[in-house]
Coordinates of C-alpha atoms and ligand atoms in Angstrom, one line a residue:
M1 CA 127.4 -79.2 -23.7
Y2 CA 130.3 -81.3 -25.0
K3 CA 131.6 -82.2 -21.5
I4 CA 128.1 -82.8 -20.1
R5 CA 127.1 -85.2 -23.5
R6 CA 130.4 -87.1 -23.2
Q7 CA 129.7 -87.4 -19.1
F8 CA 126.2 -88.8 -20.3
W9 CA 127.7 -91.2 -22.8
L10 CA 130.4 -92.6 -20.4
S11 CA 127.8 -93.0 -17.7
V12 CA 125.3 -94.9 -20.2
T13 CA 128.2 -97.0 -21.5
V14 CA 129.2 -98.0 -18.0
C15 CA 125.8 -98.8 -17.0
I16 CA 125.3 -101.1 -19.8
V17 CA 128.4 -102.5 -19.7
A18 CA 127.6 -103.3 -15.8
I19 CA 124.3 -104.9 -16.6
A20 CA 125.4 -106.9 -19.6
G21 CA 125.3 -110.1 -17.4
L22 CA 121.7 -109.5 -16.4
M23 CA 120.1 -109.3 -19.5
I24 CA 117.5 -112.0 -20.5
P25 CA 115.9 -112.2 -23.7
F26 CA 112.7 -110.3 -24.1
A27 CA 109.7 -112.3 -25.7
L28 CA 106.6 -111.0 -26.6
Q29 CA 104.1 -113.6 -26.0
S30 CA 101.2 -114.8 -28.4
E31 CA 97.5 -113.3 -28.3
T32 CA 96.3 -116.1 -25.8
T33 CA 98.7 -115.7 -23.4
T34 CA 99.0 -112.0 -21.3
P35 CA 101.4 -110.0 -23.5
V36 CA 104.7 -108.8 -21.7
R37 CA 105.9 -105.3 -22.4
P38 CA 109.2 -104.1 -22.1
A39 CA 110.2 -101.9 -19.3
I40 CA 111.4 -99.1 -21.7
L41 CA 109.4 -98.6 -24.6
L42 CA 109.9 -97.2 -28.2
G43 CA 106.8 -96.2 -29.7
T44 CA 105.5 -93.8 -32.4
A45 CA 102.2 -92.1 -33.4
W46 CA 100.4 -93.8 -36.0
Y47 CA 97.4 -92.4 -37.5
P48 CA 95.8 -95.5 -39.3
E49 CA 92.5 -93.5 -40.2
Q50 CA 94.6 -91.8 -42.6
W51 CA 95.7 -94.6 -44.5
P52 CA 94.1 -97.8 -46.2
E53 CA 93.8 -100.5 -44.3
S54 CA 95.6 -102.6 -46.5
R55 CA 98.8 -100.5 -45.8
W56 CA 98.8 -101.2 -42.4
D57 CA 100.5 -104.2 -42.4
A58 CA 103.4 -102.8 -44.2
D59 CA 103.7 -100.0 -41.9
L60 CA 103.5 -102.5 -38.6
T61 CA 106.1 -104.8 -40.2
L62 CA 108.5 -101.9 -40.7
M63 CA 107.6 -100.5 -37.0
Q64 CA 108.5 -104.2 -35.6
Q65 CA 111.9 -104.2 -37.6
A66 CA 112.8 -100.6 -36.1
G67 CA 112.2 -102.1 -32.4
I68 CA 108.8 -100.2 -31.9
H69 CA 106.6 -101.7 -29.3
M70 CA 104.2 -99.3 -29.0
V71 CA 101.8 -97.0 -31.5
R72 CA 99.6 -94.2 -30.0
V73 CA 96.6 -93.8 -32.1
G74 CA 93.4 -92.0 -32.1
E75 CA 93.8 -88.5 -30.3
F76 CA 92.3 -86.9 -33.8
A77 CA 90.3 -89.2 -35.2
W78 CA 86.8 -88.3 -34.0
S79 CA 85.3 -87.7 -37.3
R80 CA 86.2 -91.6 -38.1
M81 CA 84.8 -92.6 -34.8
E82 CA 81.7 -91.0 -34.8
P83 CA 80.7 -89.9 -38.2
S84 CA 77.2 -88.6 -37.1
E85 CA 76.0 -87.9 -33.6
G86 CA 75.3 -91.0 -31.5
H87 CA 76.4 -93.1 -34.5
Y88 CA 80.0 -94.6 -33.3
D89 CA 82.4 -97.0 -35.3
L90 CA 85.0 -98.5 -33.6
D91 CA 85.5 -101.7 -35.3
W92 CA 88.3 -100.1 -37.6
L93 CA 90.3 -99.1 -34.4
D94 CA 89.9 -102.4 -33.0
R95 CA 91.0 -103.9 -36.4
A96 CA 94.0 -101.3 -35.7
I97 CA 95.1 -102.3 -32.3
S98 CA 94.7 -106.2 -33.3
A99 CA 96.9 -105.6 -36.3
A100 CA 99.4 -104.1 -34.2
S101 CA 99.3 -106.8 -31.5
K102 CA 100.3 -109.4 -33.8
H103 CA 103.7 -107.6 -34.5
G104 CA 104.4 -107.4 -30.9
I105 CA 103.0 -103.6 -30.8
F106 CA 101.0 -102.4 -27.9
T107 CA 99.0 -99.1 -28.3
V108 CA 97.8 -96.2 -26.2
L109 CA 94.6 -94.7 -27.1
G110 CA 94.1 -91.2 -27.2
T111 CA 90.6 -89.6 -26.7
P112 CA 90.0 -87.6 -30.1
T113 CA 88.6 -84.5 -28.2
P114 CA 91.0 -81.6 -29.4
T115 CA 89.6 -82.2 -32.9
P116 CA 85.5 -82.1 -32.6
P117 CA 83.9 -83.4 -36.3
A118 CA 82.2 -80.8 -38.7
W119 CA 78.8 -82.1 -38.0
L120 CA 79.2 -81.1 -34.3
T121 CA 80.7 -77.7 -34.3
Q122 CA 77.9 -77.0 -36.7
K123 CA 74.9 -78.4 -35.1
Y124 CA 76.5 -76.9 -31.5
P125 CA 78.4 -73.8 -32.3
E126 CA 78.5 -72.5 -28.9
V127 CA 81.1 -75.3 -28.0
L128 CA 83.7 -73.5 -30.4
R129 CA 86.1 -71.2 -28.2
M130 CA 86.2 -67.5 -28.1
Y131 CA 89.0 -65.4 -28.6
E132 CA 89.8 -62.1 -26.4
D133 CA 88.5 -59.9 -29.0
G134 CA 84.9 -61.9 -29.2
R135 CA 85.5 -63.7 -32.4
R136 CA 84.7 -67.4 -32.4
A137 CA 87.2 -70.2 -33.5
E138 CA 86.3 -72.0 -37.0
H139 CA 86.3 -75.5 -38.1
G140 CA 89.3 -76.6 -39.8
N141 CA 92.2 -76.5 -37.3
R142 CA 92.2 -78.2 -33.8
Q143 CA 91.6 -77.0 -30.3
H144 CA 88.9 -74.9 -31.6
F145 CA 86.7 -76.1 -28.6
N146 CA 85.6 -74.3 -25.5
F147 CA 87.2 -75.9 -22.5
A148 CA 84.5 -74.8 -20.0
N149 CA 81.3 -75.5 -22.4
P150 CA 78.8 -78.1 -20.9
K151 CA 77.6 -79.2 -24.1
Y152 CA 81.3 -79.9 -25.0
R153 CA 81.9 -81.7 -22.3
E154 CA 78.9 -84.0 -22.6
L155 CA 80.1 -84.9 -26.0
T156 CA 83.5 -85.7 -25.0
R157 CA 82.3 -88.0 -21.8
K158 CA 80.2 -89.6 -24.5
I159 CA 82.9 -90.4 -26.9
A160 CA 85.3 -91.3 -24.1
E161 CA 82.8 -93.7 -22.8
Q162 CA 82.3 -95.4 -25.9
I163 CA 86.1 -96.1 -26.5
A164 CA 86.8 -97.2 -22.7
K165 CA 83.9 -99.5 -22.8
R166 CA 85.3 -101.0 -26.1
F167 CA 88.9 -101.2 -25.0
G168 CA 89.3 -100.7 -21.5
H169 CA 89.9 -104.3 -20.8
N170 CA 92.2 -105.0 -23.9
A171 CA 95.4 -106.5 -22.7
Y172 CA 97.2 -104.7 -25.7
V173 CA 96.2 -101.3 -24.7
L174 CA 98.5 -100.0 -22.4
G175 CA 96.6 -97.0 -21.4
W176 CA 95.1 -93.7 -22.3
Q177 CA 95.9 -90.1 -23.5
I178 CA 93.3 -87.6 -23.0
D179 CA 93.1 -84.9 -25.6
N180 CA 96.3 -83.7 -26.6
E181 CA 98.4 -80.6 -25.5
Y182 CA 95.7 -78.6 -23.4
A183 CA 96.7 -75.2 -24.5
E184 CA 93.8 -72.8 -25.7
E185 CA 91.4 -70.8 -23.1
S186 CA 87.7 -69.2 -24.1
Y187 CA 87.1 -65.8 -22.9
D188 CA 83.2 -66.3 -23.9
P189 CA 80.5 -65.2 -21.5
Q190 CA 79.7 -68.2 -20.1
T191 CA 83.2 -69.1 -19.2
K192 CA 83.6 -65.7 -17.6
A193 CA 80.6 -66.2 -15.3
Q194 CA 82.2 -69.7 -14.3
F195 CA 85.4 -67.4 -13.3
Q196 CA 83.1 -65.2 -11.4
Q197 CA 81.7 -68.2 -9.6
W198 CA 85.2 -69.7 -8.8
L199 CA 85.9 -66.4 -7.5
K200 CA 83.1 -66.3 -5.2
A201 CA 84.1 -69.5 -4.2
R202 CA 87.7 -68.9 -3.2
Y203 CA 87.4 -65.4 -1.6
G204 CA 84.2 -65.9 0.0
T205 CA 83.0 -62.3 -0.3
L206 CA 83.7 -59.1 -2.1
D207 CA 85.2 -57.2 1.0
N208 CA 87.7 -59.9 1.2
L209 CA 88.7 -60.3 -2.5
N210 CA 88.8 -56.4 -2.9
A211 CA 91.3 -56.1 -0.2
R212 CA 93.4 -58.9 -1.5
W213 CA 93.5 -57.5 -4.8
T214 CA 93.9 -53.8 -3.3
T215 CA 91.3 -52.9 -5.5
A216 CA 91.1 -49.4 -4.2
Y217 CA 94.0 -48.6 -6.8
W218 CA 92.2 -47.3 -10.0
S219 CA 88.8 -47.6 -8.6
Q220 CA 88.4 -51.4 -9.4
T221 CA 86.7 -51.6 -6.3
Y222 CA 83.6 -54.8 -7.0
F223 CA 80.4 -54.1 -5.9
D224 CA 79.0 -57.4 -7.6
W225 CA 80.7 -60.7 -8.8
S226 CA 79.4 -60.2 -12.2
Q227 CA 81.3 -56.9 -12.7
I228 CA 84.6 -58.8 -12.6
P229 CA 86.4 -59.2 -16.3
I230 CA 88.9 -61.7 -17.4
Q231 CA 92.1 -60.1 -17.6
T232 CA 95.1 -61.7 -19.2
G233 CA 98.7 -59.9 -19.6
Y234 CA 98.1 -56.6 -18.1
G235 CA 95.8 -56.2 -15.2
N236 CA 95.4 -56.3 -11.6
P237 CA 98.1 -59.0 -10.9
G238 CA 95.7 -60.5 -8.2
L239 CA 93.1 -61.0 -11.0
L240 CA 95.6 -62.3 -13.6
L241 CA 96.5 -65.0 -10.9
S242 CA 93.3 -65.8 -10.5
W243 CA 92.5 -66.1 -13.8
K244 CA 95.5 -68.8 -14.5
R245 CA 94.3 -70.8 -11.3
F246 CA 90.8 -71.0 -12.5
V247 CA 92.4 -72.0 -16.2
S248 CA 94.4 -74.6 -14.3
D249 CA 91.2 -75.9 -12.4
T250 CA 89.0 -75.7 -15.8
W251 CA 91.6 -77.9 -17.5
R252 CA 91.6 -80.2 -14.5
S253 CA 87.8 -80.4 -14.3
Y254 CA 87.7 -81.1 -18.2
Q255 CA 90.4 -83.9 -17.9
K256 CA 88.0 -85.4 -15.3
N257 CA 85.0 -85.4 -16.8
Q258 CA 86.6 -87.8 -19.3
L259 CA 89.0 -89.5 -17.1
D260 CA 86.2 -90.4 -14.5
V261 CA 84.3 -92.3 -17.5
I262 CA 87.8 -94.3 -18.6
R263 CA 88.6 -95.2 -15.1
A264 CA 84.8 -96.8 -14.6
N265 CA 85.2 -98.7 -17.9
S266 CA 89.1 -99.6 -17.7
D267 CA 91.3 -102.2 -15.9
P268 CA 93.1 -100.5 -13.6
K269 CA 96.4 -101.6 -15.2
Q270 CA 95.9 -99.0 -17.9
F271 CA 97.3 -95.7 -16.9
I272 CA 95.6 -92.3 -17.9
A273 CA 97.5 -89.4 -18.9
T274 CA 97.9 -86.6 -20.9
N275 CA 101.0 -85.2 -23.0
M276 CA 101.8 -81.7 -21.6
M277 CA 104.4 -79.5 -22.8
G278 CA 107.6 -79.0 -20.9
W279 CA 108.0 -75.5 -19.9
F280 CA 104.8 -74.3 -21.4
D281 CA 102.7 -72.2 -18.5
G282 CA 99.4 -72.1 -20.0
Y283 CA 98.1 -73.8 -16.8
D284 CA 99.4 -74.8 -13.6
H285 CA 100.7 -78.6 -14.1
Y286 CA 101.0 -79.7 -10.6
T287 CA 97.1 -79.1 -10.7
V288 CA 96.2 -81.0 -13.9
S289 CA 98.4 -83.7 -12.9
Q290 CA 97.1 -84.6 -9.6
D291 CA 94.2 -86.7 -11.0
L292 CA 96.9 -88.6 -13.6
D293 CA 98.6 -91.8 -13.0
L294 CA 101.6 -90.7 -15.1
A295 CA 103.1 -87.5 -16.7
A296 CA 104.1 -87.6 -20.0
W297 CA 105.5 -84.7 -22.3
D298 CA 106.3 -83.8 -25.9
D299 CA 110.0 -83.0 -26.2
Y300 CA 110.7 -80.9 -29.1
V301 CA 113.9 -79.1 -29.9
G302 CA 112.6 -77.3 -32.8
K303 CA 115.1 -75.1 -34.0
G304 CA 118.7 -75.9 -33.0
H305 CA 120.2 -78.9 -31.2
L306 CA 119.9 -80.8 -28.0
D307 CA 121.1 -78.5 -25.1
P308 CA 121.4 -81.1 -22.3
A309 CA 120.7 -78.8 -19.7
V310 CA 117.5 -77.3 -21.2
N311 CA 116.2 -80.5 -22.5
G312 CA 117.3 -82.1 -18.7
A313 CA 115.7 -79.6 -16.6
A314 CA 112.5 -80.2 -19.0
H315 CA 112.5 -83.8 -18.2
D316 CA 113.1 -83.2 -14.6
L317 CA 110.4 -80.9 -14.4
T318 CA 108.0 -83.5 -16.1
R319 CA 109.2 -86.1 -13.6
G320 CA 108.4 -83.6 -10.8
F321 CA 104.5 -83.6 -11.7
K322 CA 103.9 -87.1 -10.4
R323 CA 107.6 -87.4 -8.5
K324 CA 108.0 -90.9 -10.3
N325 CA 109.2 -92.1 -13.8
F326 CA 107.3 -90.0 -16.6
W327 CA 107.0 -90.9 -20.3
V328 CA 108.3 -89.0 -23.9
M329 CA 105.0 -88.8 -25.4
E330 CA 106.3 -87.3 -28.8
T331 CA 109.4 -86.6 -29.7
Q332 CA 110.7 -85.3 -33.1
P333 CA 112.3 -87.8 -35.6
G334 CA 115.1 -85.5 -36.9
S335 CA 113.2 -82.6 -37.6
V336 CA 109.6 -80.5 -37.1
N337 CA 107.9 -78.2 -39.3
W338 CA 106.9 -75.4 -37.0
A339 CA 110.1 -73.7 -36.2
P340 CA 111.7 -70.8 -37.5
I341 CA 114.2 -72.6 -39.2
N342 CA 113.3 -77.0 -39.0
N343 CA 116.8 -77.8 -39.2
S344 CA 117.4 -81.7 -38.6
L345 CA 119.4 -82.8 -35.6
D346 CA 122.6 -84.5 -36.5
K347 CA 123.2 -87.9 -37.1
G348 CA 123.2 -89.8 -33.8
E349 CA 121.6 -86.8 -32.1
V350 CA 118.2 -88.5 -31.9
R351 CA 120.0 -91.7 -30.2
A352 CA 121.4 -89.0 -27.6
M353 CA 118.0 -87.6 -26.9
A354 CA 116.5 -91.0 -26.4
W355 CA 119.1 -92.0 -23.9
H356 CA 119.0 -88.8 -22.3
A357 CA 115.2 -89.1 -21.9
I358 CA 115.8 -92.6 -20.1
G359 CA 118.8 -90.9 -17.8
H360 CA 116.4 -88.6 -16.7
G361 CA 113.9 -91.3 -15.4
A362 CA 111.7 -91.5 -18.9
D363 CA 110.2 -95.2 -19.4
T364 CA 108.9 -94.6 -22.9
V365 CA 110.0 -92.6 -26.3
S366 CA 107.9 -92.2 -28.9
Y367 CA 108.3 -90.4 -32.1
W368 CA 106.0 -88.0 -33.6
Q369 CA 105.1 -89.5 -36.2
W370 CA 105.6 -92.6 -37.9
R371 CA 104.6 -91.1 -41.6
S372 CA 103.5 -87.5 -42.7
A373 CA 99.8 -87.3 -44.0
L374 CA 100.0 -87.0 -47.5
N375 CA 97.8 -83.7 -46.9
G376 CA 97.1 -81.3 -43.9
Q377 CA 98.7 -79.0 -41.7
E378 CA 102.2 -80.8 -41.1
Q379 CA 103.3 -82.0 -44.6
Y380 CA 107.1 -81.2 -43.8
H381 CA 107.5 -82.4 -40.3
G382 CA 110.1 -85.1 -39.9
A383 CA 108.7 -88.8 -39.9
I384 CA 110.6 -92.4 -40.0
V385 CA 109.2 -93.4 -43.5
G386 CA 108.6 -91.4 -46.5
T387 CA 105.9 -90.4 -48.5
D388 CA 106.4 -93.8 -50.3
G389 CA 106.4 -95.7 -47.2
T390 CA 109.7 -96.6 -47.2
P391 CA 112.4 -95.8 -44.5
V392 CA 114.1 -92.2 -44.6
P393 CA 118.1 -92.3 -43.4
L394 CA 116.8 -92.1 -39.6
F395 CA 115.1 -95.2 -39.8
A396 CA 118.5 -97.1 -39.2
E397 CA 119.3 -94.7 -36.3
V398 CA 115.6 -95.4 -34.5
Q399 CA 116.5 -99.2 -35.2
Q400 CA 119.6 -99.0 -33.4
I401 CA 117.7 -97.5 -30.4
G402 CA 115.0 -100.1 -30.7
T403 CA 118.1 -102.9 -30.3
E404 CA 119.5 -101.0 -27.1
F405 CA 116.2 -100.4 -25.4
A406 CA 115.3 -104.2 -25.8
K407 CA 119.0 -104.9 -24.4
A408 CA 118.5 -102.5 -21.6
S409 CA 115.0 -103.2 -20.7
P410 CA 115.7 -106.0 -18.0
A411 CA 118.1 -103.9 -16.3
V412 CA 116.1 -101.0 -16.2
A413 CA 113.2 -102.4 -15.3
G414 CA 112.0 -101.0 -11.6
T415 CA 114.3 -98.1 -11.3
S416 CA 113.6 -94.7 -10.8
V417 CA 116.1 -91.5 -10.3
R418 CA 117.1 -90.5 -6.9
S419 CA 118.4 -86.7 -6.5
E420 CA 119.8 -85.1 -3.5
V421 CA 119.5 -81.7 -5.0
A422 CA 116.1 -79.9 -5.8
I423 CA 115.3 -76.8 -7.8
L424 CA 111.9 -75.2 -6.7
H425 CA 109.5 -74.2 -9.4
S426 CA 106.1 -72.4 -9.2
Y427 CA 104.0 -71.3 -12.3
D428 CA 102.4 -68.8 -9.6
S429 CA 105.9 -67.0 -9.5
R430 CA 106.9 -67.7 -13.5
W431 CA 103.6 -66.0 -14.4
A432 CA 104.1 -62.9 -11.6
I433 CA 107.4 -62.2 -13.2
Q434 CA 106.5 -62.3 -16.9
W435 CA 103.5 -60.1 -16.1
Q436 CA 106.0 -57.6 -14.8
K437 CA 109.4 -58.3 -16.2
H438 CA 110.6 -55.0 -15.2
N439 CA 113.7 -55.8 -17.5
R440 CA 112.3 -57.1 -20.8
E441 CA 115.4 -59.6 -21.4
Y442 CA 114.4 -61.5 -18.1
D443 CA 112.9 -64.9 -18.6
A444 CA 111.9 -66.9 -15.5
V445 CA 113.0 -70.4 -17.2
G446 CA 116.0 -68.7 -18.1
E447 CA 116.8 -67.9 -14.4
I448 CA 115.9 -71.5 -13.6
I449 CA 118.3 -72.8 -16.1
S450 CA 121.2 -70.6 -15.0
Y451 CA 120.8 -72.3 -11.7
Y452 CA 120.3 -75.7 -13.3
R453 CA 123.2 -75.8 -15.6
P454 CA 126.1 -75.5 -12.9
L455 CA 124.4 -77.5 -10.3
R456 CA 123.7 -80.6 -13.1
A457 CA 127.6 -80.4 -13.7
V458 CA 128.2 -81.0 -10.1
S459 CA 125.3 -83.2 -9.2
Q460 CA 123.9 -86.7 -10.3
S461 CA 120.6 -85.5 -10.5
L462 CA 118.6 -82.7 -9.9
D463 CA 114.5 -82.7 -9.2
I464 CA 112.2 -79.8 -10.2
I465 CA 109.6 -79.8 -7.8
P466 CA 107.1 -77.4 -6.2
P467 CA 107.8 -75.6 -3.0
T468 CA 105.5 -77.4 -1.1
A469 CA 106.6 -80.5 -1.6
P470 CA 108.4 -82.7 1.0
L471 CA 112.1 -81.7 1.1
D472 CA 113.7 -83.8 3.7
Q473 CA 115.7 -86.3 1.4
Y474 CA 117.7 -82.9 -0.4
K475 CA 120.6 -82.1 1.1
L476 CA 120.4 -78.8 -0.9
V477 CA 117.1 -77.0 -2.0
V478 CA 117.7 -74.0 -4.5
A479 CA 114.7 -71.4 -5.3
P480 CA 115.8 -69.6 -8.3
G481 CA 113.2 -67.1 -8.4
L482 CA 110.2 -67.9 -6.1
N483 CA 108.7 -64.5 -6.8
V484 CA 105.1 -65.4 -5.1
L485 CA 105.7 -67.1 -1.7
S486 CA 102.4 -68.7 0.1
N487 CA 102.6 -68.8 3.8
E488 CA 102.3 -72.9 3.2
A489 CA 105.8 -72.6 1.1
A490 CA 107.3 -70.3 3.6
K491 CA 106.4 -72.7 6.4
N492 CA 107.7 -75.6 4.4
L493 CA 111.3 -73.9 3.4
A494 CA 111.6 -72.5 7.3
Q495 CA 111.1 -76.1 8.7
Y496 CA 113.8 -77.6 5.9
V497 CA 116.2 -74.9 7.1
R498 CA 115.6 -75.4 10.8
Q499 CA 115.8 -79.4 10.0
G500 CA 119.3 -79.1 8.8
G501 CA 119.0 -78.7 5.3
H502 CA 120.7 -75.8 3.0
L503 CA 118.3 -73.6 1.3
V504 CA 119.4 -71.2 -1.8
L505 CA 116.8 -68.0 -2.6
G506 CA 117.8 -66.8 -5.9
Q507 CA 116.8 -63.0 -7.1
R508 CA 113.3 -61.8 -6.9
S509 CA 112.4 -64.5 -4.3
A510 CA 109.9 -63.9 -2.1
M511 CA 108.5 -60.5 -2.9
K512 CA 104.7 -61.4 -3.7
D513 CA 102.1 -63.4 -1.7
D514 CA 99.5 -65.6 -2.1
D515 CA 97.5 -63.3 -4.4
N516 CA 100.1 -61.7 -6.2
G517 CA 100.3 -58.7 -3.7
L518 CA 103.6 -56.8 -2.5
Q519 CA 104.9 -58.5 0.7
T520 CA 104.3 -55.9 3.5
E521 CA 108.2 -56.8 4.7
R522 CA 111.0 -56.6 2.4
Q523 CA 112.5 -59.7 0.2
P524 CA 112.4 -62.6 1.3
G525 CA 109.3 -61.5 3.1
P526 CA 108.7 -64.2 5.9
L527 CA 112.2 -65.7 5.4
V528 CA 113.6 -62.2 6.8
E529 CA 114.1 -63.2 10.1
L530 CA 115.7 -66.6 9.3
L531 CA 117.9 -65.0 7.2
G532 CA 119.0 -62.2 9.1
G533 CA 119.2 -59.8 6.4
R534 CA 116.8 -58.7 3.3
V535 CA 116.7 -57.1 0.2
E536 CA 117.3 -53.2 0.4
Q537 CA 116.3 -52.5 -3.0
Y538 CA 116.3 -54.1 -6.4
Y539 CA 117.7 -52.9 -9.6
A540 CA 117.1 -53.7 -13.2
L541 CA 120.2 -53.4 -15.1
L542 CA 121.0 -52.0 -18.4
D543 CA 124.8 -53.5 -18.5
P544 CA 126.2 -56.1 -16.5
I545 CA 128.1 -55.4 -13.3
P546 CA 130.9 -56.7 -11.8
V547 CA 130.6 -58.9 -8.7
Q548 CA 133.3 -60.6 -6.5
G549 CA 133.7 -62.5 -3.2
Q550 CA 134.1 -66.1 -1.6
F551 CA 132.7 -67.9 -5.0
G552 CA 135.3 -66.3 -7.4
S553 CA 133.8 -63.4 -9.9
G554 CA 132.0 -63.1 -12.2
Q555 CA 129.1 -60.5 -13.5
A556 CA 125.5 -59.5 -12.8
R557 CA 123.3 -59.1 -15.6
L558 CA 119.7 -58.0 -16.2
W559 CA 119.1 -57.5 -12.1
A560 CA 121.0 -56.9 -9.0
E561 CA 119.5 -56.7 -5.6
L562 CA 121.0 -54.4 -2.8
L563 CA 121.5 -56.8 0.2
I564 CA 121.9 -56.1 3.7
A565 CA 122.9 -58.5 6.7
K566 CA 121.4 -57.2 9.7
D567 CA 122.2 -60.3 12.2
S568 CA 125.3 -60.7 13.6
N569 CA 125.8 -64.5 11.9
T570 CA 124.7 -63.3 8.7
E571 CA 127.9 -63.3 6.4
V572 CA 128.3 -61.6 3.4
L573 CA 129.5 -64.0 0.2
E574 CA 129.6 -61.7 -2.6
T575 CA 129.9 -58.0 -3.2
Y576 CA 129.3 -55.7 -6.4
G577 CA 131.8 -53.8 -7.6
K578 CA 131.5 -50.5 -9.1
S579 CA 128.1 -49.8 -11.0
N580 CA 125.4 -47.5 -10.5
G581 CA 126.7 -45.9 -7.3
W582 CA 123.9 -47.3 -5.1
L583 CA 125.2 -50.9 -5.2
D584 CA 128.9 -50.2 -5.2
G585 CA 130.6 -52.2 -2.6
Q586 CA 127.4 -54.0 -1.4
P587 CA 126.5 -57.4 -0.7
A588 CA 125.0 -59.5 -3.6
A589 CA 125.1 -62.5 -1.9
I590 CA 124.6 -63.5 1.8
T591 CA 124.1 -66.7 4.0
R592 CA 123.4 -67.3 7.7
Q593 CA 124.0 -70.6 9.1
V594 CA 120.6 -71.8 11.4
G595 CA 121.9 -75.0 13.9
K596 CA 123.0 -77.5 11.2
G597 CA 121.2 -75.9 8.1
R598 CA 121.8 -72.8 6.5
I599 CA 119.9 -70.2 4.3
T600 CA 121.5 -68.2 1.5
Y601 CA 120.3 -65.4 -0.8
I602 CA 121.7 -64.6 -4.0
G603 CA 120.5 -61.2 -5.2
A604 CA 122.2 -61.0 -8.7
W605 CA 121.2 -63.1 -12.0
L606 CA 124.8 -64.1 -12.4
D607 CA 126.5 -65.2 -15.5
E608 CA 127.9 -68.5 -16.2
A609 CA 131.5 -67.6 -14.9
G610 CA 130.2 -66.3 -11.5
M611 CA 127.9 -69.4 -11.2
S612 CA 130.3 -72.1 -11.8
A613 CA 133.2 -70.2 -10.0
E614 CA 135.3 -72.2 -7.7
P615 CA 132.8 -74.1 -5.6
S616 CA 132.5 -73.6 -1.5
S617 CA 133.7 -76.6 0.3
S618 CA 130.2 -77.9 1.1
W619 CA 130.1 -78.1 -2.8
S620 CA 133.1 -79.8 -3.1
T621 CA 132.0 -82.4 -0.1
F622 CA 128.5 -82.6 -2.2
Q623 CA 130.7 -83.4 -5.3
R624 CA 132.7 -85.9 -3.7
Q625 CA 129.9 -88.0 -2.7
S626 CA 127.9 -88.2 -5.6
N627 CA 127.6 -91.5 -7.5
P628 CA 129.7 -90.5 -10.8
F629 CA 127.4 -92.7 -12.7
H630 CA 124.3 -92.3 -14.2
C631 CA 122.8 -95.8 -13.1
R632 CA 119.0 -95.2 -11.8
P633 CA 119.2 -97.0 -8.6
K634 CA 116.6 -99.6 -7.9
Ligands
GAL701 C1 102.9 -81.7 -31.0 C2 101.3 -82.2 -31.5 C3 101.5 -83.4 -32.3 C4 102.2 -82.7 -33.6 C5 103.3 -82.3 -33.2 C6 104.3 -81.5 -34.5 O1 103.0 -80.5 -30.4 O2 100.9 -82.9 -30.0 O3 100.3 -83.4 -32.5 O4 101.2 -81.4 -34.2 O5 103.6 -81.2 -32.1 O6 105.8 -81.3 -33.9

């Protein structure tokens, strides 16, 4: 970790020194001219509704001193914006945006829909979501709404429309955050009926659905759409995957309901985003990102310290949602309040995280939050000023970041990340593994990181993208655990190899089809012929077992697949040492050259030694060609 961070700092320093000559001073212009925003923004979540208006200016003055140029406002303020049905009060928000602008601070407006007011949930109790056990959520927390409920959608659209009409052409409003961290599903009868309709639209006939889900098993056969239940966690794998796809589509339409009305009433220069949660897998983020202008996420370490590989991978994942620069919409000012131990990041670590984000393609880093509400569920959370409204020790570090961002902004403007290596990631595969881990220690994100970490150490940058994305720009494409492989993705991968790319499939790849059913061929299913080999049998491991071969030696843990090379051109790269008898001396990794391309299959979850062992000649070549600096090319 230290090595990676040092390399990172070296790169940043080189970048900053190299660009020093190009720097031009940034000046925010007066309200009468079009305001100019810096290319990289430092921001904070600010809740003016929680404080007397007489306090606002003091806070904004301190923010300005810290180099903050953006406040994110409003995402929980519905009861203030609409104190009774149809009576909107947005004047205070107008005054807050205007007060911020006088300090050179832009605003991002949140739609307040994660927190419906008490009058609303009292009048329309049907908008409250239902837990799986049939209980309704109650007022008093957040995210207590039902994402599929038509009445809730009508009410959220109205409030979003009011705000958009009022601020959609305000030059100090940079953009929009719809809702906040989509997460909670609802299992009420109305949502279930929508799910059944969704299934009908997808499968067309019950015969088709019954066949795709193999419902002859355990007498699951459905004779009517209304018989199909909601299952989560344990159930028919085809049904489980369909529910998650329905949830993803429902979040997308929930979002589009507000997005359309904002779009219709705002300047196209204002972006529309939502704040996502890194590796959170509650819905398919590729589905939900489709209608957005910008991907943004909330970057929290929680307990412990910054791990550049884990956190860097989450940045790269988020960048992959729109395949362009992204925002860190929230990050921790030192500590959080929700981890098992809410330790603070060390002195300097908040700054490291900020530059880490920029290096991975973030254009904004924004702290949650400026100041803790005096009451409410998050009193202990880290903040930039204390309960007395004066700076806490971290303030100086934030100020340093503000100064550095301002200096680096002109040079970073217009740059983006370019990668020659991609990791493929799919929610379908992660869910499929999660539902049937087969080894309770198996973690699909851990598997991705086990490839990301050693690759990141030898490459300038990695992209994390879905398996159907265009792949031509990459020298190497790695699919750590592509458990569910659709025909479309299989075609994309085969074409990539045939056109000269190098594809590495990791353990558990291509076991399932698009309905989470088992492929009728052994792994890697439709890619068996290209590989000239296959998986004969998989084994969950109790204890690590030795692996050795052309990449050096290490250990396989948790999972081992016995491979066979069938084609005369397929080479064995690694073999298992002594273990359960079945695996002893058998192939653990195989590879086949296909024209100028290559396909490799690694059947074992290798430990760090095995993963980072002596690279092959192609890796060394790749390493030599890599730009040693982190500068983002124009
Ligand atoms: C985020 C959330 C914020 C705040 C923060 C605390 O997940 O969006 O509103 O609760 O966590 O860490």
